[in-house]
Structures are given as C-alpha cells and as structure tokens.
CSV table of N, CA and C in Angstrom, one decimal:
chain,number,residue,atom,x,y,z
A,1,UNK,N,0.8,-1.2,0.0
A,1,UNK,CA,0.0,0.0,0.0
A,1,UNK,C,0.9,1.2,0.0
A,2,UNK,N,0.6,2.2,-0.8
A,2,UNK,CA,1.3,3.4,-0.9
A,2,UNK,C,0.5,4.5,-0.1
A,3,UNK,N,1.3,5.3,0.6
A,3,UNK,CA,0.6,6.3,1.4
A,3,UNK,C,1.6,7.5,1.7
A,4,UNK,N,1.1,8.6,2.1
A,4,UNK,CA,1.9,9.7,2.5
A,4,UNK,C,1.8,9.9,4.0
A,5,UNK,N,3.0,10.1,4.6
A,5,UNK,CA,3.0,10.2,6.1
A,5,UNK,C,3.9,11.3,6.6
A,6,UNK,N,3.7,11.8,7.7
A,6,UNK,CA,4.5,12.8,8.3
A,6,UNK,C,4.7,12.4,9.8
A,7,UNK,N,5.9,12.5,10.3
A,7,UNK,CA,6.2,12.3,11.7
A,7,UNK,C,6.6,13.6,12.3
A,8,UNK,N,6.2,13.8,13.5
A,8,UNK,CA,6.5,15.1,14.2
A,8,UNK,C,6.1,15.1,15.6
A,9,UNK,N,6.3,16.3,16.2
A,9,UNK,CA,6.0,16.5,17.6
A,9,UNK,C,5.2,17.8,17.7
A,10,UNK,N,4.5,17.9,18.8
A,10,UNK,CA,3.8,19.2,19.0
A,10,UNK,C,2.3,19.0,19.3
A,11,UNK,N,1.7,20.1,19.7
A,11,UNK,CA,0.3,20.1,20.1
A,11,UNK,C,-0.5,20.3,18.8
A,12,UNK,N,-1.4,19.4,18.5
A,12,UNK,CA,-2.3,19.5,17.3
A,12,UNK,C,-3.3,20.7,17.4
A,13,UNK,N,-3.5,21.2,18.6
A,13,UNK,CA,-4.4,22.3,18.8
A,13,UNK,C,-3.8,23.7,18.7
A,14,UNK,N,-2.5,23.7,18.5
A,14,UNK,CA,-1.7,25.0,18.4
A,14,UNK,C,-2.1,25.6,17.0
A,15,UNK,N,-2.7,26.8,17.1
A,15,UNK,CA,-3.2,27.4,15.8
A,15,UNK,C,-2.1,27.7,14.8
A,16,UNK,N,-1.0,28.0,15.3
A,16,UNK,CA,0.2,28.4,14.4
A,16,UNK,C,1.2,27.3,14.4
A,17,UNK,N,0.9,26.1,14.9
A,17,UNK,CA,1.8,25.0,15.0
A,17,UNK,C,2.1,24.3,13.8
A,18,UNK,N,3.1,23.4,13.9
A,18,UNK,CA,3.5,22.6,12.7
A,18,UNK,C,2.4,21.6,12.3
A,19,UNK,N,1.6,21.1,13.2
A,19,UNK,CA,0.6,20.2,12.8
A,19,UNK,C,-0.4,20.8,11.8
A,20,UNK,N,-0.9,21.9,12.1
A,20,UNK,CA,-1.9,22.6,11.2
A,20,UNK,C,-1.2,22.8,9.8
A,21,UNK,N,0.0,23.3,9.8
A,21,UNK,CA,0.7,23.5,8.5
A,21,UNK,C,0.9,22.2,7.7
A,22,UNK,N,1.3,21.2,8.5
A,22,UNK,CA,1.6,19.9,7.8
A,22,UNK,C,0.4,19.3,7.2
A,23,UNK,N,-0.7,19.4,7.9
A,23,UNK,CA,-2.0,18.8,7.4
A,23,UNK,C,-2.3,19.4,6.0
A,24,UNK,N,-2.2,20.7,5.9
A,24,UNK,CA,-2.4,21.4,4.7
A,24,UNK,C,-1.4,20.9,3.6
A,25,UNK,N,-0.2,20.7,3.9
A,25,UNK,CA,0.8,20.2,3.0
A,25,UNK,C,0.4,18.8,2.5
A,26,UNK,N,0.0,17.9,3.5
A,26,UNK,CA,-0.3,16.6,3.2
A,26,UNK,C,-1.5,16.5,2.2
A,27,UNK,N,-2.5,17.3,2.4
A,27,UNK,CA,-3.6,17.2,1.5
A,27,UNK,C,-3.3,17.9,0.2
A,28,UNK,N,-2.4,18.9,0.2
A,28,UNK,CA,-2.0,19.5,-1.1
A,28,UNK,C,-1.2,18.5,-1.9
A,29,UNK,N,-0.4,17.7,-1.3
A,29,UNK,CA,0.4,16.7,-2.1
A,29,UNK,C,-0.6,15.6,-2.6
A,30,UNK,N,-1.5,15.2,-1.7
A,30,UNK,CA,-2.4,14.1,-2.1
A,30,UNK,C,-3.3,14.5,-3.3
A,31,UNK,N,-3.8,15.7,-3.2
A,31,UNK,CA,-4.7,16.2,-4.3
A,31,UNK,C,-3.9,16.5,-5.6
A,32,UNK,N,-2.6,16.9,-5.5
A,32,UNK,CA,-1.8,17.2,-6.6
A,32,UNK,C,-1.5,15.9,-7.4
A,33,UNK,N,-1.2,14.8,-6.6
A,33,UNK,CA,-1.0,13.5,-7.2
A,33,UNK,C,-2.3,13.0,-7.8
A,34,UNK,N,-3.4,13.1,-7.1
A,34,UNK,CA,-4.7,12.7,-7.6
A,34,UNK,C,-5.1,13.3,-8.9
A,35,UNK,N,-4.8,14.6,-9.1
A,35,UNK,CA,-5.2,15.3,-10.3
A,35,UNK,C,-4.2,15.3,-11.4
A,36,UNK,N,-3.0,14.6,-11.1
A,36,UNK,CA,-1.9,14.7,-12.0
A,36,UNK,C,-2.3,14.0,-13.4
A,37,UNK,N,-3.2,13.1,-13.4
A,37,UNK,CA,-3.5,12.4,-14.7
A,37,UNK,C,-4.1,13.4,-15.7
A,38,UNK,N,-4.5,14.6,-15.2
A,38,UNK,CA,-5.1,15.6,-16.2
A,38,UNK,C,-4.0,16.4,-16.8
A,39,UNK,N,-2.8,16.3,-16.3
A,39,UNK,CA,-1.7,17.1,-16.9
A,39,UNK,C,-0.9,16.4,-18.0
A,40,UNK,N,0.1,17.0,-18.5
A,40,UNK,CA,1.0,16.4,-19.5
A,40,UNK,C,1.9,15.3,-19.0
A,41,UNK,N,2.4,15.4,-17.8
A,41,UNK,CA,3.2,14.4,-17.2
A,41,UNK,C,2.4,13.2,-16.6
A,42,UNK,N,2.7,12.0,-17.0
A,42,UNK,CA,2.0,10.9,-16.5
A,42,UNK,C,2.9,10.1,-15.6
A,43,UNK,N,2.4,9.8,-14.4
A,43,UNK,CA,3.1,9.0,-13.4
A,43,UNK,C,2.9,7.6,-13.7
A,44,UNK,N,4.1,6.9,-13.8
A,44,UNK,CA,4.0,5.4,-14.1
A,44,UNK,C,3.3,4.7,-13.0
A,45,UNK,N,2.4,3.8,-13.4
A,45,UNK,CA,1.6,3.0,-12.4
A,45,UNK,C,0.5,3.8,-11.7
A,46,UNK,N,0.2,5.0,-12.2
A,46,UNK,CA,-0.8,5.8,-11.5
A,46,UNK,C,-2.2,5.2,-11.8
A,47,UNK,N,-3.1,5.3,-10.8
A,47,UNK,CA,-4.5,4.9,-10.9
A,47,UNK,C,-5.3,5.9,-10.1
A,48,UNK,N,-6.5,6.2,-10.6
A,48,UNK,CA,-7.4,7.1,-9.9
A,48,UNK,C,-7.7,6.6,-8.5
A,49,UNK,N,-7.8,7.5,-7.5
A,49,UNK,CA,-8.1,7.0,-6.2
A,49,UNK,C,-8.8,8.1,-5.4
A,50,UNK,N,-9.4,7.8,-4.3
A,50,UNK,CA,-10.1,8.7,-3.4
A,50,UNK,C,-9.1,9.1,-2.3
A,51,UNK,N,-9.0,10.4,-2.1
A,51,UNK,CA,-8.1,10.9,-0.9
A,51,UNK,C,-8.9,10.6,0.3
A,52,UNK,N,-8.4,9.7,1.2
A,52,UNK,CA,-9.1,9.3,2.4
A,52,UNK,C,-9.0,10.3,3.5
A,53,UNK,N,-9.9,10.2,4.5
A,53,UNK,CA,-9.8,11.2,5.6
A,53,UNK,C,-8.5,11.0,6.3
A,54,UNK,N,-8.1,12.0,7.0
A,54,UNK,CA,-6.8,11.9,7.8
A,54,UNK,C,-6.9,10.9,8.9
A,55,UNK,N,-5.8,10.2,9.1
A,55,UNK,CA,-5.7,9.3,10.2
A,55,UNK,C,-4.5,9.7,11.0
A,56,UNK,N,-4.7,10.0,12.3
A,56,UNK,CA,-3.6,10.4,13.1
A,56,UNK,C,-3.3,9.5,14.3
A,57,UNK,N,-2.1,9.3,14.7
A,57,UNK,CA,-1.7,8.5,15.8
A,57,UNK,C,-0.8,9.4,16.7
A,58,UNK,N,-1.2,9.4,18.0
A,58,UNK,CA,-0.4,10.1,19.0
A,58,UNK,C,0.0,9.1,20.1
A,59,UNK,N,1.2,9.3,20.7
A,59,UNK,CA,1.6,8.5,21.8
A,59,UNK,C,2.4,9.3,22.7
A,60,UNK,N,2.5,8.7,23.9
A,60,UNK,CA,3.3,9.4,25.0
A,60,UNK,C,4.3,8.3,25.6
A,61,UNK,N,5.5,8.7,25.6
A,61,UNK,CA,6.6,7.8,26.1
A,61,UNK,C,6.6,7.9,27.6
A,62,UNK,N,7.1,6.8,28.2
A,62,UNK,CA,7.3,6.7,29.7
A,62,UNK,C,6.1,7.0,30.5
A,63,UNK,N,4.9,6.5,30.1
A,63,UNK,CA,3.7,6.7,30.9
A,63,UNK,C,2.9,5.4,30.9
A,64,UNK,N,2.2,5.2,32.0
A,64,UNK,CA,1.3,4.0,32.1
A,64,UNK,C,-0.1,4.3,31.5
A,65,UNK,N,-0.5,5.5,31.7
A,65,UNK,CA,-1.8,5.9,31.2
A,65,UNK,C,-1.7,7.1,30.3
A,66,UNK,N,-2.6,7.3,29.4
A,66,UNK,CA,-2.5,8.5,28.5
A,66,UNK,C,-3.1,9.7,29.2
A,67,UNK,N,-2.4,10.8,29.2
A,67,UNK,CA,-2.8,12.0,29.7
A,67,UNK,C,-3.4,12.8,28.5
A,68,UNK,N,-4.7,12.9,28.4
A,68,UNK,CA,-5.3,13.5,27.3
A,68,UNK,C,-5.1,15.1,27.3
A,69,UNK,N,-4.7,15.6,28.4
A,69,UNK,CA,-4.5,17.1,28.5
A,69,UNK,C,-3.1,17.4,28.0
A,70,UNK,N,-2.2,16.5,27.9
A,70,UNK,CA,-0.8,16.8,27.5
A,70,UNK,C,-0.6,16.4,26.1
A,71,UNK,N,-0.6,17.5,25.2
A,71,UNK,CA,-0.5,17.3,23.8
A,71,UNK,C,0.7,17.9,23.2
A,72,UNK,N,1.5,18.6,24.0
A,72,UNK,CA,2.6,19.3,23.4
A,72,UNK,C,3.8,18.5,23.1
A,73,UNK,N,3.9,17.2,23.4
A,73,UNK,CA,5.0,16.3,23.2
A,73,UNK,C,5.0,15.8,21.8
C-alpha cells in the first residue's frame, strides 16, 4: 500500500503550530498527485483514487496511562 505520512511532535491544537501547516501540505500533495492524470506528465503506475480522511496517531513515552491534556510532546 502506498501512502503519504509525516512524523512530528507538537500540540495539534496550536493554531500556528507545525501540525496545522503539515496537514495542509499533506492534503496539497495528495490532491496534486490525484489530479496529475489531467496534466501532460503521466506518473508510471498511476491509478485514480479517493483521498481518504486523515488518520492520526499520538503516543506518549514513559507513561502507564494516557494524559489527554498533555498534547505538546
């Protein structure tokens, strides 16, 4: 399976944070690839697809229980 992914740190609720900027970039890349078949350059092995909804994974190291209030890590 092919997919686009980003790894990072930070609070996803920070209005000017990396998370918000990165999500915009991810969708920009996904839709550029998706619509590429309409242009002159053809990607080898390209097939039309649906851009799926975002799936995010967060984790906290060195903890027994998740602290849902701690998102800056």
